[in-house]
Short mmCIF file of C-alpha atoms in Angstrom, two decimals:
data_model
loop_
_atom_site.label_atom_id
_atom_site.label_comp_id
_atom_site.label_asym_id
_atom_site.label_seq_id
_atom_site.Cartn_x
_atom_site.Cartn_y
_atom_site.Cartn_z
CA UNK A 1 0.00 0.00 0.00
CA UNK A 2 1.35 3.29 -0.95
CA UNK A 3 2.36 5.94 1.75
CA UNK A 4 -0.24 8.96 2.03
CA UNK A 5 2.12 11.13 0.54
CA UNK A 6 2.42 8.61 -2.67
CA UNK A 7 -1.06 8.54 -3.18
CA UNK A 8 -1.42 12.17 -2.88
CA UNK A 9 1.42 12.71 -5.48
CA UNK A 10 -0.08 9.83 -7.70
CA UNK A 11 -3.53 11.16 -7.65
CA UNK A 12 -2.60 14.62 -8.39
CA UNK A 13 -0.62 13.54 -11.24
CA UNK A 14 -3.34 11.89 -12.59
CA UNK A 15 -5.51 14.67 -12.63
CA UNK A 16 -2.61 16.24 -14.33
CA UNK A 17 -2.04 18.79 -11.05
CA UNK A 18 -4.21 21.07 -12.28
CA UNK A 19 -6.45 21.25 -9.44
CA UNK A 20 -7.71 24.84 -8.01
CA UNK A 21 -6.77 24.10 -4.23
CA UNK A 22 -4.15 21.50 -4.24
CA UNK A 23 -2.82 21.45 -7.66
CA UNK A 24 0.78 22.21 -8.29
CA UNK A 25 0.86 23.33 -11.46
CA UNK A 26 -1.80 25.94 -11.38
CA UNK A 27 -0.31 29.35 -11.38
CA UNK A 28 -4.09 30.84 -9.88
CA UNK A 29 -4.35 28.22 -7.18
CA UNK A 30 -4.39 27.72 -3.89
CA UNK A 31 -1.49 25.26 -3.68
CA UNK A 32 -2.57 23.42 -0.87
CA UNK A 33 0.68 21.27 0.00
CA UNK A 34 2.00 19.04 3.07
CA UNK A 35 -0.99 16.81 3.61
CA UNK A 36 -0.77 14.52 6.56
CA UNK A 37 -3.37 11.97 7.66
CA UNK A 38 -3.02 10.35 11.07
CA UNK A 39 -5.71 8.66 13.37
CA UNK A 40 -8.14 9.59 10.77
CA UNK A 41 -7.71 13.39 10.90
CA UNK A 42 -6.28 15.10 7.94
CA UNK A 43 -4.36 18.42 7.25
CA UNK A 44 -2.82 20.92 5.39
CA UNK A 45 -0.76 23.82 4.64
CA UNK A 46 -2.32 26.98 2.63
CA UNK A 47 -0.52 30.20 2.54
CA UNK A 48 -3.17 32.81 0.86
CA UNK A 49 -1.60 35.26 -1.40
CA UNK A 50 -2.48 39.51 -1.01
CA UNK A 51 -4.78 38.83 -4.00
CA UNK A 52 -7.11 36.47 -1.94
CA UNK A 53 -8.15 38.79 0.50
CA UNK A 54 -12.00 40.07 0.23
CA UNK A 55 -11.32 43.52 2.38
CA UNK A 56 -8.34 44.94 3.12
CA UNK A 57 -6.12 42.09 5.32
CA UNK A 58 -8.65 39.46 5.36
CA UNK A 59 -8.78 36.28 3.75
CA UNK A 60 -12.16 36.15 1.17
CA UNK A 61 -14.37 33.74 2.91
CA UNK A 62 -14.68 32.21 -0.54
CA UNK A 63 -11.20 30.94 -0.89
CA UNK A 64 -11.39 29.86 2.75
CA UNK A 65 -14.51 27.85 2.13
CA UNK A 66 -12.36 26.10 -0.77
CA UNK A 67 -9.60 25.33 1.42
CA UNK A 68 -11.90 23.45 3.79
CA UNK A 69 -13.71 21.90 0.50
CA UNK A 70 -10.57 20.72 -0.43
CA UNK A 71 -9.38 19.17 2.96
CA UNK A 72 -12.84 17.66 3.09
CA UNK A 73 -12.64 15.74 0.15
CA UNK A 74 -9.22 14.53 0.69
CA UNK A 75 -10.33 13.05 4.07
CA UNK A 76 -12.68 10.86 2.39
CA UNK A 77 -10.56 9.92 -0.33
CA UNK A 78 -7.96 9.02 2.54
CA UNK A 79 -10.03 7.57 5.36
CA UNK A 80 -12.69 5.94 2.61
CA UNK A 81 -9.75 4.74 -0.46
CA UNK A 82 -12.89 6.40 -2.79
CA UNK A 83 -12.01 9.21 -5.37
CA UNK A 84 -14.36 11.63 -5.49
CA UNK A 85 -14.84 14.72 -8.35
CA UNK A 86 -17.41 16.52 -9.77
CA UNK A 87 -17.90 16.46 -13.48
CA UNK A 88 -19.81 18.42 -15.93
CA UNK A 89 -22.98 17.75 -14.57
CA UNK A 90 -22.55 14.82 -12.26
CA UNK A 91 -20.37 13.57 -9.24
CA UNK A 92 -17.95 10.83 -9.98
CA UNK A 93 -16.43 8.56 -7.43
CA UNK A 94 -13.79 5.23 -8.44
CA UNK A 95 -11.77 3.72 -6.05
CA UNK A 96 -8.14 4.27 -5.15
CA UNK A 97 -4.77 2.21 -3.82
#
C-alpha cells in the first residue's frame, strides 16, 4: 500500500495537477501542499496570497470555504480509499490504492 504522501502525489498527477486548491501546477491556485493523515484526521498547509483577501487584510471567505472543501474531500478519499470529483454535470467517485 502506498504511503499517504504517494497517493497524494499519484492522484494529483493523474488529474494532471491542475487542481484549483491542491494542484501544483496551477499558477491561480491555492497550492494546498503538506498533507498529513493520522488517526483519521487530515491536514494541510495553505498560505493565501495579497490577492485572496476580500477587504483589506482578510482572507475572502470564498477561498477559505475552498480550502476546507478541499481538505474535506481529501479526508474521504484518505479515510474511505474512494475518489471523489465533480464532473460536468454529475459527481464521480472510483476507487483508489
Amino acid at each position: 500500500m502506498p504511503t499517504t504522501a504517494e497517493l497524494i502525489d499519484r492522484l494529483r498527477r493523474h488529474y494532471d495537477d491542475g487542481c484549483f486548491a491542491c494542484g501544483r501546477d496551477n499558477p491561480l491556485g491555492l497550492h494546498m501542499d503538506d498533507f498529513a493523515f493520522e488517526d483519521g484526521l487530515v491536514s494541510a498547509t495553505f498560505t493565501p496570497r495579497a490577492d485572496f483577501r476580500g477587504v483589506q487584510g482578510i482572507l475572502h471567505g470564498g477561498v477559505a470555504a475552498t480550502a476546507l472543501d478541499e481538505i474535506l474531500v481529501w479526508a474521504g478519499i484518505l479515510n474511505e480509499k474512494v475518489m471523489s470529483v465533480t464532473e460536468p454535470g454529475s459527481t464521480s467517485s472510483e476507487n483508489v490504492t
